[in-house]
Coordinates of C-alpha atoms and ligand atoms in Angstrom, one line a residue:
X1 CA 8.3 -10.5 -16.0
X2 CA 10.7 -7.5 -15.8
X3 CA 13.5 -9.1 -13.8
X4 CA 15.3 -11.9 -15.5
X5 CA 14.3 -14.9 -13.5
X6 CA 17.2 -17.0 -14.5
X7 CA 19.6 -14.6 -12.9
X8 CA 19.7 -13.6 -9.3
X9 CA 20.8 -10.0 -9.7
X10 CA 19.1 -7.7 -12.2
X11 CA 21.2 -6.0 -14.9
X12 CA 20.8 -2.2 -15.1
X13 CA 22.0 -0.6 -18.2
X14 CA 22.9 3.1 -18.3
X15 CA 23.4 5.0 -21.5
X16 CA 25.0 8.3 -20.9
X17 CA 28.0 10.3 -22.1
X18 CA 27.9 13.4 -19.9
X19 CA 30.6 12.8 -17.2
X20 CA 28.7 14.2 -14.2
X21 CA 25.7 12.2 -15.2
X22 CA 27.8 9.0 -15.5
X23 CA 29.2 9.7 -12.1
X24 CA 25.8 10.2 -10.5
X25 CA 24.5 7.0 -12.2
X26 CA 27.4 5.0 -11.0
X27 CA 26.9 6.3 -7.4
X28 CA 23.2 5.5 -7.5
X29 CA 23.7 2.1 -8.9
X30 CA 26.6 1.2 -6.5
X31 CA 24.1 1.1 -3.7
X32 CA 21.9 -1.4 -5.5
X33 CA 22.1 -5.1 -5.7
X34 CA 22.5 -5.2 -9.4
X35 CA 25.0 -5.7 -12.3
X36 CA 25.7 -2.5 -14.1
X37 CA 26.4 -2.2 -17.9
X38 CA 27.6 1.2 -19.1
X39 CA 27.3 2.6 -22.6
X40 CA 28.0 6.1 -23.9
X41 CA 26.2 6.0 -27.3
X42 CA 22.8 5.0 -28.6
X43 CA 24.0 2.3 -31.0
X44 CA 26.0 0.5 -28.3
X45 CA 23.1 1.0 -25.9
X46 CA 20.8 -0.8 -28.4
X47 CA 23.2 -3.7 -28.8
X48 CA 23.6 -4.0 -25.0
X49 CA 19.8 -4.0 -24.7
X50 CA 19.7 -7.1 -26.8
X51 CA 22.7 -8.9 -25.3
X52 CA 22.5 -8.0 -21.6
X53 CA 18.7 -8.1 -21.3
X54 CA 18.6 -5.4 -18.7
X55 CA 15.8 -5.1 -16.1
X56 CA 16.0 -1.4 -16.2
X57 CA 17.7 1.3 -18.4
X58 CA 18.7 4.8 -17.5
X59 CA 19.0 7.0 -20.6
X60 CA 20.4 10.4 -21.2
X61 CA 17.8 11.7 -23.6
X62 CA 20.2 13.8 -25.6
X63 CA 21.9 10.6 -26.9
X64 CA 18.7 9.4 -28.5
X65 CA 17.4 12.4 -30.6
X66 CA 15.7 10.1 -33.1
X67 CA 14.1 8.0 -30.3
X68 CA 15.6 4.8 -31.7
X69 CA 16.3 3.5 -28.2
X70 CA 12.9 4.5 -27.0
X71 CA 11.5 2.3 -29.7
X72 CA 13.9 -0.5 -28.7
X73 CA 12.7 -0.3 -25.1
X74 CA 9.1 -0.6 -26.2
X75 CA 9.8 -4.2 -27.2
X76 CA 9.2 -5.6 -30.7
X77 CA 9.7 -8.8 -32.7
X78 CA 8.8 -11.0 -29.8
X79 CA 11.1 -9.2 -27.4
X80 CA 9.5 -7.9 -24.2
X81 CA 9.6 -4.2 -23.3
X82 CA 12.2 -2.9 -21.0
X83 CA 11.3 -0.3 -18.3
X84 CA 13.4 2.9 -18.6
X85 CA 14.1 6.1 -16.8
X86 CA 14.7 9.2 -18.9
X87 CA 17.2 11.9 -17.8
X88 CA 17.2 15.3 -19.6
X89 CA 15.6 18.7 -20.0
X90 CA 12.0 18.9 -19.0
X91 CA 10.9 19.0 -22.7
X92 CA 13.0 15.9 -23.4
X93 CA 11.5 14.2 -20.3
X94 CA 8.0 14.9 -21.3
X95 CA 8.6 13.6 -24.8
X96 CA 10.2 10.5 -23.2
X97 CA 7.2 9.9 -21.0
X98 CA 5.0 10.1 -24.1
X99 CA 7.2 7.5 -25.6
X100 CA 6.7 5.2 -22.7
X101 CA 9.4 6.0 -20.1
X102 CA 8.5 4.7 -16.7
X103 CA 9.9 7.7 -14.9
X104 CA 12.0 10.8 -15.6
X105 CA 14.6 13.0 -13.8
X106 CA 15.1 16.5 -15.0
X107 CA 18.7 17.5 -15.4
X108 CA 20.8 18.7 -13.7
X109 CA 20.5 15.4 -11.7
X110 CA 20.5 15.5 -7.9
X111 CA 22.3 12.3 -6.9
X112 CA 20.0 11.3 -4.0
X113 CA 17.0 11.8 -6.1
X114 CA 18.4 9.6 -8.8
X115 CA 19.1 7.0 -6.1
X116 CA 15.6 7.2 -4.8
X117 CA 14.1 6.8 -8.2
X118 CA 16.3 3.8 -9.1
X119 CA 15.6 2.2 -5.8
X120 CA 11.9 2.6 -6.0
X121 CA 11.7 1.4 -9.6
X122 CA 13.9 -1.6 -8.8
X123 CA 11.8 -2.3 -5.7
X124 CA 8.6 -2.2 -7.7
X125 CA 10.0 -4.5 -10.4
X126 CA 11.3 -6.9 -7.7
X127 CA 7.9 -7.0 -6.1
X128 CA 6.3 -7.9 -9.4
X129 CA 8.9 -10.7 -10.0
X130 CA 8.5 -11.9 -6.4
X131 CA 4.8 -12.3 -6.9
X132 CA 5.5 -14.3 -10.0
X133 CA 8.1 -16.4 -8.2
X134 CA 5.6 -17.0 -5.4
X135 CA 3.1 -18.3 -7.8
X136 CA 5.6 -20.7 -9.3
X137 CA 6.7 -21.8 -5.9
X138 CA 3.2 -22.5 -4.8
X139 CA 2.6 -24.6 -7.8
X140 CA 5.7 -26.6 -7.2
X141 CA 4.6 -27.0 -3.6
X142 CA 1.2 -28.3 -4.6
X143 CA 2.8 -31.1 -6.4
X144 CA 4.9 -31.8 -3.3
X145 CA 1.9 -31.8 -1.0
X146 CA 0.0 -34.1 -3.2
X147 CA 2.7 -36.8 -2.8
X148 CA 3.0 -36.0 0.8
X149 CA -0.4 -37.5 1.5
X150 CA 0.6 -40.9 0.3
X151 CA 4.4 -40.8 0.0
X152 CA 7.2 -39.7 2.3
X153 CA 6.8 -36.2 3.8
X154 CA 8.9 -33.5 2.2
X155 CA 9.6 -32.0 5.6
X156 CA 13.3 -31.5 4.9
X157 CA 12.6 -29.7 1.7
X158 CA 10.0 -27.5 3.4
X159 CA 12.4 -26.6 6.2
X160 CA 15.2 -25.8 3.8
X161 CA 13.0 -23.5 1.7
X162 CA 11.5 -21.9 4.8
X163 CA 15.0 -21.2 6.1
X164 CA 15.9 -19.5 2.8
X165 CA 12.8 -17.3 3.1
X166 CA 13.6 -16.4 6.7
X167 CA 17.2 -15.4 5.8
X168 CA 16.0 -13.2 2.9
X169 CA 17.0 -9.6 3.9
X170 CA 13.7 -8.2 2.7
X171 CA 12.1 -10.2 5.5
X172 CA 13.9 -8.1 8.0
X173 CA 11.3 -5.4 8.5
X174 CA 8.3 -7.5 9.0
X175 CA 7.7 -10.8 10.7
X176 CA 7.2 -14.2 9.1
X177 CA 4.9 -16.6 10.9
X178 CA 4.7 -20.3 11.0
X179 CA 1.2 -21.9 11.3
X180 CA 0.9 -25.4 12.5
X181 CA -2.6 -27.0 11.9
X182 CA -3.8 -30.2 13.3
X183 CA -6.9 -31.8 11.9
X184 CA -9.3 -34.1 13.9
X185 CA -12.2 -35.8 12.2
X186 CA -15.2 -36.8 14.3
X187 CA -15.7 -40.3 13.1
X188 CA -14.7 -43.6 14.5
X189 CA -13.7 -45.1 11.1
X190 CA -10.0 -45.6 10.5
X191 CA -10.1 -44.2 7.1
X192 CA -11.9 -41.0 8.1
X193 CA -8.9 -38.7 8.0
X194 CA -7.6 -40.3 4.8
X195 CA -11.0 -39.8 3.1
X196 CA -11.1 -36.1 4.1
X197 CA -7.5 -35.1 3.3
X198 CA -7.8 -34.4 -0.4
X199 CA -10.7 -32.0 0.2
X200 CA -8.9 -30.4 3.1
X201 CA -5.6 -29.9 1.4
X202 CA -7.5 -28.4 -1.5
X203 CA -9.3 -26.0 0.8
X204 CA -6.0 -25.1 2.4
X205 CA -4.4 -24.3 -0.9
X206 CA -7.4 -22.2 -1.9
X207 CA -7.2 -20.0 1.2
X208 CA -3.5 -19.6 0.9
X209 CA -3.7 -18.8 -2.8
X210 CA -6.6 -16.4 -2.3
X211 CA -4.5 -14.5 0.2
X212 CA -1.7 -14.3 -2.2
X213 CA -4.0 -12.9 -4.8
X214 CA -5.7 -10.4 -2.5
X215 CA -2.4 -9.1 -1.0
X216 CA -1.6 -5.5 -1.9
X217 CA 1.3 -5.2 -4.2
X218 CA 3.4 -4.1 -1.3
X219 CA 2.6 -7.1 0.8
X220 CA 3.3 -10.1 -1.3
X221 CA 2.5 -13.3 0.3
X222 CA 4.6 -16.3 -0.7
X223 CA 3.2 -19.1 1.4
X224 CA 5.0 -22.4 1.7
X225 CA 2.9 -25.3 2.8
X226 CA 3.6 -28.8 4.1
X227 CA 1.1 -31.6 4.6
X228 CA 2.0 -34.6 6.7
X229 CA -0.7 -37.0 7.7
X230 CA -3.3 -35.0 9.5
X231 CA -1.1 -32.1 10.1
X232 CA -0.3 -29.0 7.9
X233 CA 2.3 -26.3 8.2
X234 CA 2.2 -23.0 6.4
X235 CA 4.9 -20.3 6.4
X236 CA 3.5 -16.8 6.0
X237 CA 6.0 -14.2 4.8
X238 CA 5.9 -10.6 5.6
X239 CA 3.2 -10.4 8.2
X240 CA 3.1 -6.9 9.4
X241 CA 1.6 -7.7 12.7
X242 CA 0.7 -10.9 14.7
X243 CA -3.0 -10.1 14.0
X244 CA -2.4 -10.7 10.3
X245 CA -1.2 -14.2 11.0
X246 CA -4.1 -14.7 13.3
X247 CA -6.6 -13.7 10.6
X248 CA -5.1 -16.2 8.2
X249 CA -5.3 -18.9 10.9
X250 CA -8.9 -18.1 11.6
X251 CA -9.8 -18.1 7.9
X252 CA -8.0 -21.4 7.4
X253 CA -9.8 -22.8 10.4
X254 CA -13.2 -21.6 9.2
X255 CA -12.7 -23.1 5.8
X256 CA -11.3 -26.4 6.9
X257 CA -14.0 -26.9 9.5
X258 CA -16.8 -26.9 7.0
X259 CA -18.2 -30.4 7.0
X260 CA -16.6 -32.7 4.4
X261 CA -19.0 -34.9 2.4
X262 CA -17.6 -37.9 0.7
X263 CA -19.1 -41.0 -0.8
X264 CA -22.4 -40.4 1.0
X265 CA -20.8 -39.8 4.3
X266 CA -20.6 -36.5 6.2
X267 CA -17.5 -35.7 8.4
X268 CA -17.3 -33.1 11.1
X269 CA -13.8 -31.6 11.2
X270 CA -12.0 -29.7 14.0
X271 CA -8.9 -27.8 13.5
X272 CA -6.4 -26.5 16.1
X273 CA -3.8 -24.0 15.0
X274 CA -0.5 -22.9 16.6
X275 CA 1.2 -19.7 15.5
X276 CA 4.9 -19.0 15.9
X277 CA 6.3 -15.6 15.0
X278 CA 9.8 -15.4 13.5
X279 CA 12.5 -14.1 16.0
X280 CA 10.0 -14.1 18.9
X281 CA 9.5 -17.8 18.9
X282 CA 12.5 -19.1 17.0
X283 CA 15.1 -18.2 14.5
X284 CA 15.2 -21.2 12.2
X285 CA 12.3 -22.9 10.4
X286 CA 12.8 -25.9 12.6
X287 CA 12.5 -23.9 15.8
X288 CA 9.5 -22.1 14.5
X289 CA 7.8 -25.4 13.6
X290 CA 8.5 -26.7 17.1
X291 CA 7.1 -23.6 18.7
X292 CA 4.0 -23.6 16.5
X293 CA 3.5 -27.2 17.3
X294 CA 3.7 -26.5 21.0
X295 CA 1.1 -23.7 20.6
X296 CA -1.2 -26.0 18.7
X297 CA -1.0 -28.5 21.5
X298 CA -2.0 -25.8 24.0
X299 CA -4.8 -24.7 21.7
X300 CA -6.1 -28.2 21.7
X301 CA -6.0 -28.5 25.5
X302 CA -7.6 -25.2 26.1
X303 CA -10.2 -25.4 23.4
X304 CA -10.0 -21.6 23.2
X305 CA -11.0 -20.6 19.7
X306 CA -8.7 -23.4 18.7
X307 CA -5.9 -20.9 17.8
X308 CA -2.9 -20.1 20.0
X309 CA 0.2 -18.0 19.6
X310 CA 3.4 -19.5 21.0
X311 CA 4.0 -16.2 22.9
X312 CA 1.3 -15.6 25.5
X313 CA 1.3 -11.8 25.2
X314 CA 0.5 -12.0 21.5
X315 CA -2.7 -13.8 22.4
X316 CA -3.6 -10.9 24.7
X317 CA -2.9 -8.2 22.2
X318 CA -4.8 -10.0 19.5
X319 CA -7.8 -10.4 21.6
X320 CA -7.7 -6.8 22.5
X321 CA -7.7 -6.0 18.9
X322 CA -10.7 -8.2 18.3
X323 CA -12.5 -6.6 21.1
X324 CA -11.8 -3.2 19.5
X325 CA -13.3 -4.6 16.3
X326 CA -16.5 -5.6 18.0
X327 CA -16.8 -2.2 19.7
X328 CA -16.2 -0.5 16.4
X329 CA -19.3 -2.3 15.1
X330 CA -21.4 -0.3 17.4
X331 CA -19.5 3.0 17.2
X332 CA -21.6 4.3 14.3
X333 CA -24.9 3.4 16.0
X334 CA -23.8 4.9 19.2
X335 CA -22.7 8.1 17.5
X336 CA -19.2 7.8 18.8
X337 CA -17.6 8.9 15.5
X338 CA -16.9 12.5 14.8
X339 CA -15.1 14.5 12.2
X340 CA -12.3 17.0 12.7
X341 CA -11.3 19.4 10.0
X342 CA -7.8 20.6 9.1
X343 CA -7.5 23.8 6.9
X344 CA -5.6 23.8 3.6
X345 CA -4.0 27.1 2.9
X346 CA -3.2 28.9 -0.4
X347 CA 0.4 29.9 0.0
X348 CA 0.2 33.0 -2.2
X349 CA -2.8 34.5 -0.4
X350 CA -2.9 32.9 3.0
X351 CA -6.6 32.1 2.5
X352 CA -8.2 28.9 3.5
X353 CA -9.1 27.0 0.3
X354 CA -10.3 23.8 1.8
X355 CA -10.4 21.4 4.7
X356 CA -9.5 17.8 5.1
X357 CA -12.1 15.8 7.0
X358 CA -10.3 13.6 9.5
X359 CA -12.2 10.9 11.4
X360 CA -12.0 10.5 15.2
X361 CA -13.6 7.9 17.5
X362 CA -14.7 9.1 20.9
X363 CA -14.5 5.7 22.6
X364 CA -16.3 5.7 26.0
X365 CA -13.4 4.2 27.9
X366 CA -10.3 4.6 25.7
X367 CA -11.0 8.3 24.9
X368 CA -10.1 9.7 21.5
X369 CA -8.9 6.9 19.3
X370 CA -6.9 8.0 16.3
X371 CA -7.7 6.7 12.8
X372 CA -4.3 5.1 12.5
X373 CA -5.5 2.6 15.2
X374 CA -8.9 1.8 14.0
X375 CA -9.0 2.4 10.2
X376 CA -7.0 -0.8 9.5
X377 CA -9.4 -2.8 11.7
X378 CA -12.4 -1.2 9.9
X379 CA -10.8 -2.0 6.6
X380 CA -10.1 -5.7 7.4
X381 CA -13.6 -6.2 8.8
X382 CA -15.3 -4.4 6.0
X383 CA -16.7 -1.8 8.5
X384 CA -14.9 0.9 6.5
X385 CA -17.7 0.8 4.0
X386 CA -20.6 2.1 6.2
X387 CA -18.1 4.2 8.2
X388 CA -16.6 5.8 5.0
X389 CA -20.1 6.6 3.7
X390 CA -20.9 8.3 7.0
X391 CA -17.7 10.3 6.7
X392 CA -18.5 11.4 3.2
X393 CA -22.1 12.4 4.1
X394 CA -21.1 14.3 7.2
X395 CA -18.2 16.1 5.4
X396 CA -20.5 17.1 2.5
X397 CA -23.2 18.2 4.9
X398 CA -20.8 20.4 6.8
X399 CA -19.4 22.0 3.8
X400 CA -22.9 22.7 2.4
X401 CA -23.8 24.2 5.8
X402 CA -20.9 26.6 5.6
X403 CA -21.8 27.5 2.1
X404 CA -25.4 28.1 3.0
X405 CA -24.2 30.4 5.8
X406 CA -22.5 32.5 3.2
X407 CA -19.0 31.7 4.3
X408 CA -16.1 31.7 1.8
X409 CA -16.5 28.8 -0.5
X410 CA -14.1 26.0 0.3
X411 CA -13.5 22.5 -0.9
X412 CA -13.8 19.5 1.5
X413 CA -11.3 16.7 1.1
X414 CA -12.3 13.2 2.2
X415 CA -10.0 10.2 2.5
X416 CA -11.1 7.2 0.6
X417 CA -10.0 3.7 1.7
X418 CA -9.0 1.2 -0.9
X419 CA -11.8 -1.0 0.2
X420 CA -14.3 1.7 -0.5
X421 CA -12.6 2.4 -3.8
X422 CA -13.1 -1.1 -4.9
X423 CA -16.8 -1.0 -4.5
X424 CA -18.4 -1.3 -7.9
X425 CA -21.0 1.3 -7.3
X426 CA -18.8 3.9 -5.7
X427 CA -19.7 6.6 -8.2
X428 CA -23.4 6.1 -7.5
X429 CA -22.9 6.2 -3.8
X430 CA -20.9 9.5 -4.0
X431 CA -23.5 11.0 -6.4
X432 CA -26.3 10.0 -4.0
X433 CA -24.5 11.7 -1.1
X434 CA -24.0 14.9 -3.1
X435 CA -27.6 14.9 -4.0
X436 CA -28.8 14.3 -0.5
X437 CA -26.6 17.0 1.0
X438 CA -27.1 19.5 -1.8
X439 CA -23.3 20.1 -2.1
X440 CA -22.0 21.1 -5.5
X441 CA -19.6 18.4 -6.7
X442 CA -17.0 21.1 -7.0
X443 CA -17.1 21.4 -3.2
X444 CA -15.8 17.8 -2.8
X445 CA -12.3 16.4 -3.2
X446 CA -11.5 12.7 -2.8
X447 CA -8.1 11.7 -1.6
X448 CA -6.7 8.5 -3.0
X449 CA -3.4 6.8 -2.4
X450 CA -0.8 5.6 -4.9
X451 CA -1.3 2.0 -4.0
X452 CA -5.0 2.3 -5.0
X453 CA -3.9 3.5 -8.4
X454 CA -1.6 0.6 -8.9
X455 CA -4.3 -2.0 -8.6
X456 CA -6.3 -2.6 -11.7
X457 CA -5.3 0.6 -13.4
X458 CA -7.8 0.4 -16.3
X459 CA -10.8 0.0 -14.1
X460 CA -9.4 2.7 -11.8
X461 CA -9.0 5.2 -14.6
X462 CA -12.6 4.5 -15.6
X463 CA -13.9 5.2 -12.1
X464 CA -11.8 8.4 -11.8
X465 CA -13.0 9.7 -15.2
X466 CA -16.6 9.2 -14.2
X467 CA -16.0 11.1 -11.0
X468 CA -14.1 13.8 -12.8
X469 CA -17.0 14.2 -15.2
X470 CA -19.3 14.6 -12.2
X471 CA -17.1 17.6 -11.3
X472 CA -15.5 16.1 -8.2
X473 CA -11.8 16.9 -7.5
X474 CA -9.3 14.1 -7.0
X475 CA -6.0 14.2 -5.3
X476 CA -3.2 11.7 -4.5
X477 CA -2.5 11.5 -0.8
X478 CA 0.9 10.7 0.8
X479 CA 2.6 11.2 -2.5
X480 CA 6.1 10.0 -2.8
X481 CA 5.8 7.0 -0.5
X482 CA 4.5 4.5 -3.1
X483 CA 5.8 3.1 -6.2
X484 CA 4.0 5.1 -8.7
X485 CA 6.1 6.7 -11.5
X486 CA 5.4 9.7 -13.6
X487 CA 4.0 7.9 -16.5
X488 CA 1.6 6.4 -14.1
X489 CA 0.3 9.6 -12.6
X490 CA -0.1 11.1 -16.0
X491 CA -2.6 8.4 -16.9
X492 CA -4.9 9.3 -14.1
X493 CA -7.2 12.4 -14.2
X494 CA -6.2 13.8 -10.9
X495 CA -6.0 17.5 -9.8
X496 CA -3.6 17.6 -7.0
X497 CA -0.6 15.8 -5.3
X498 CA -0.2 15.9 -1.6
X499 CA 3.5 15.5 -0.7
X500 CA 3.8 13.1 2.1
X501 CA 4.6 14.6 5.5
X502 CA 7.6 12.4 6.0
X503 CA 9.4 14.4 3.2
X504 CA 8.3 17.8 4.5
X505 CA 9.4 17.0 8.0
X506 CA 13.1 16.6 7.1
X507 CA 13.0 19.0 4.2
X508 CA 15.7 21.2 5.8
X509 CA 17.9 18.6 7.3
X510 CA 17.9 15.8 4.7
X511 CA 19.2 16.6 1.3
X512 CA 17.4 13.6 0.0
X513 CA 14.0 14.7 1.3
X514 CA 14.6 18.2 0.0
X515 CA 15.5 16.8 -3.4
X516 CA 12.3 14.7 -3.4
X517 CA 10.1 17.5 -2.3
X518 CA 11.6 19.8 -4.9
X519 CA 11.2 17.3 -7.6
X520 CA 7.5 16.6 -6.7
X521 CA 6.7 20.3 -6.8
X522 CA 8.4 20.8 -10.2
X523 CA 7.0 17.7 -11.6
X524 CA 3.5 18.5 -10.3
X525 CA 3.7 21.9 -11.9
X526 CA 4.8 20.5 -15.2
X527 CA 1.8 18.2 -15.2
X528 CA -0.5 21.1 -14.3
X529 CA -1.3 19.7 -10.9
X530 CA -1.9 21.6 -7.7
X531 CA 0.8 20.6 -5.2
X532 CA 0.0 20.5 -1.5
X533 CA 2.5 20.1 1.2
X534 CA 1.3 18.0 4.2
X535 CA 2.6 18.2 7.8
X536 CA 4.1 21.7 7.7
X537 CA 5.1 22.4 11.3
X538 CA 7.7 25.2 11.2
X539 CA 8.2 28.6 9.6
X540 CA 11.4 27.4 7.9
X541 CA 9.6 24.5 6.2
X542 CA 7.0 27.0 5.1
X543 CA 9.7 29.3 3.7
X544 CA 11.3 26.4 1.8
X545 CA 8.0 25.6 0.2
X546 CA 7.2 29.2 -0.7
X547 CA 10.5 29.6 -2.5
X548 CA 9.6 26.5 -4.5
X549 CA 6.3 28.1 -5.2
X550 CA 4.4 25.1 -3.8
X551 CA 0.7 25.9 -4.2
X552 CA -0.9 24.9 -0.9
X553 CA 0.0 23.6 2.5
X554 CA -1.6 21.9 5.5
X555 CA -0.1 21.4 8.9
X556 CA 0.2 22.2 12.6
X557 CA 1.9 25.5 11.8
X558 CA -1.5 26.7 10.6
X559 CA -3.8 24.5 12.6
X560 CA -4.2 21.0 13.9
X561 CA -7.4 19.2 12.9
X562 CA -10.2 21.0 14.8
X563 CA -13.9 20.8 15.5
X564 CA -16.4 22.3 13.0
X565 CA -16.9 25.4 15.1
X566 CA -13.2 26.0 15.3
X567 CA -12.8 25.3 11.6
X568 CA -15.3 28.0 10.9
X569 CA -13.1 30.4 12.9
X570 CA -10.0 29.5 10.8
X571 CA -12.1 30.0 7.7
X572 CA -13.1 33.5 8.7
X573 CA -9.7 34.6 9.8
X574 CA -7.4 33.0 7.3
X575 CA -3.6 33.0 7.5
X576 CA -2.5 36.0 5.6
X577 CA -0.9 37.4 8.8
X578 CA 1.2 34.3 9.3
X579 CA 2.4 34.5 5.7
X580 CA 3.0 38.2 5.9
X581 CA 0.8 39.0 3.0
X582 CA -2.2 41.3 2.7
X583 CA -5.4 39.6 3.5
X584 CA -7.4 39.0 0.4
X585 CA -10.9 40.4 0.6
X586 CA -13.3 37.5 0.2
Ligands
C2E1 P1 -3.7 11.6 6.0 O1 -4.9 11.6 5.1 O2 -2.4 11.8 5.3 O3 -4.0 12.8 7.0 C1 -3.0 13.6 7.5 C2 -2.6 13.2 8.9 O4 -1.5 14.0 9.4 C3 -3.7 13.4 10.0 O5 -3.6 12.4 11.0 C4 -3.3 14.8 10.5 O6 -3.8 15.0 11.8 C5 -1.9 14.7 10.6 N1 -1.2 16.0 10.5 C6 -1.6 17.1 9.9 N2 -0.7 18.1 10.0 C7 0.3 17.6 10.7 C8 1.5 18.1 11.2 O7 1.9 19.3 11.0 N3 2.4 17.3 11.8 C9 2.1 16.0 12.1 N4 2.9 15.3 12.7 N5 0.9 15.5 11.7 C10 0.0 16.3 11.0 P2 -4.8 11.6 11.5 O8 -6.0 12.5 11.6 O9 -4.4 10.9 12.7 O10 -5.1 10.6 10.3 C11 -4.2 9.7 9.9 C12 -4.6 9.0 8.7 O11 -5.8 8.2 8.9 C13 -4.9 9.9 7.5 O12 -3.7 10.3 6.9 C14 -5.8 9.1 6.7 O13 -5.0 8.3 5.9 C15 -6.5 8.2 7.6 N6 -7.9 8.8 7.8 C16 -8.3 9.8 8.6 N7 -9.7 10.0 8.4 C17 -10.1 9.0 7.5 C18 -11.4 8.7 7.0 O14 -12.4 9.3 7.2 N8 -11.4 7.7 6.1 C19 -10.3 7.0 5.7 N9 -10.4 5.9 4.9 N10 -9.0 7.3 6.3 C20 -9.0 8.3 7.1
MG2 MG1 -5.5 12.6 3.6
MG3 MG1 -1.4 12.3 3.9

């Protein structure tokens, strides 16, 4: 575990002698919740590594010409490795990455960029250590809930811990939710509940634990559970939306309501669930528990799915969402899905080098529904698999049609969802689509996200290699928003980085975003990757990118995503005029 669990604040060690660099490091670290240890020479740095056990080290590469420190960071003689960020010339940084640096910053250092890197590395490390802590907490809780069934209820302890979670500042951006579950067993016998409880509490723990395991790295679940008699309470941390809590509730209900068989008897179980959302339905754990209990009571009276939110409007929006889900099931059959295409422009020639296929849902009543609204639903329900395959086939078919019509050869980029990416036979499915549509693999690019690369890296590399061998291009979408570091990217056989539009948007007004954009372009170049800027809306943003020699761009300045016919127009005309360059003869 990278963060020292026995300490609350991580230690960050910086080893640097150059005054400006020391100053920048101090500034970057002042904003962090960490203890800082400073050293100005390699030998002292090495001693500090051993005594202070830092969670992260920032190293001025020039101080470590013989790579002694790099070896030290690698961990040896039973000591765990220490993540480190290298600062130096681009050659020094590349060497450092080869020697295991987690990230690098090319000098001269831009303070906001350093801050951004330190922040994201620390955040990544914290998340890993939170996940570990959550596992430990759950194990401790299991022991508690075991005694709860026979002994006194650990309600006080549960409330205290839940309050600690609710007060955690990292909880601020998302909602925690309290679930209150009440179990009824259909059987006159007095011991019916007691007989079923061990099975039921095991099922509860299994669901809760499975959620923890399946959560994306960014969304670590640390569920706290309490069992009292025939009632259970679960605190769910960091629920992005009320629907997330609803889904957990539904899953718990489905699992707990499976008949229980014990000693030759079969019990039918009913479960009612109340959901209270932090801040909407209460500030303290006790208030939330009360609200959730009230909602559970209402659920029991109404017999409406057996699940109720404490706040009535949340019931409405959740059901709306579920209705959307059932409509989406038919969207494919009813041919309500369509693709729009947004051109990608080569900034040196103004020619269209590719298109990104973007999905739209023409809903009969709601009109055009944007992917932001329905892709998450499609992902949760698994519908993304058939939908994604349709997108892939349609996009390849369209590109092949353009090629067959003798138009300039372009590459079609298709967004892959992480759910699709985890399919074991993804390569085969892609190969089949290419074969069916007759598109050369070189005409296809798959867009992945950083978070996809973070999950099960070894298997991911394998999948990507196979696709690369097939001749397919690969790019990382929304780059800069995730936790991936340079040493990470280097491991994956990708061709292009797409700078997230949030950085491009503020590139002229925010020094931080301009530093990040600059560094992504430089870093991409040094790794021989094509760098694409997303969301270019103004001429001044374009100018900034051209000065940086960013390779390609996409955005409303050139064209919004358009229909296939309009896309064909873009392809024929190109954007040389907009860029003020001579149109290339194609
Ligand atoms: P993305 O892949 O990052 O796509 C870029 C999004 O930015 C698109 O939104 C595009 O319309 C929008 N955009 C392009 N240029 C500009 C600009 O200059 N300014 C602004 N403000 N926005 C711009 P869209 O089409 O709503 O798609 C949103 C996201 O939905 C996509 O982000 C992608 O992650 C996902 N998505 C779209 N189609 C598919 C699909 O077929 N499969 C999967 N799995 N995801 C998809
Ligand atoms: Mg994309
Ligand atoms: Mg994007």
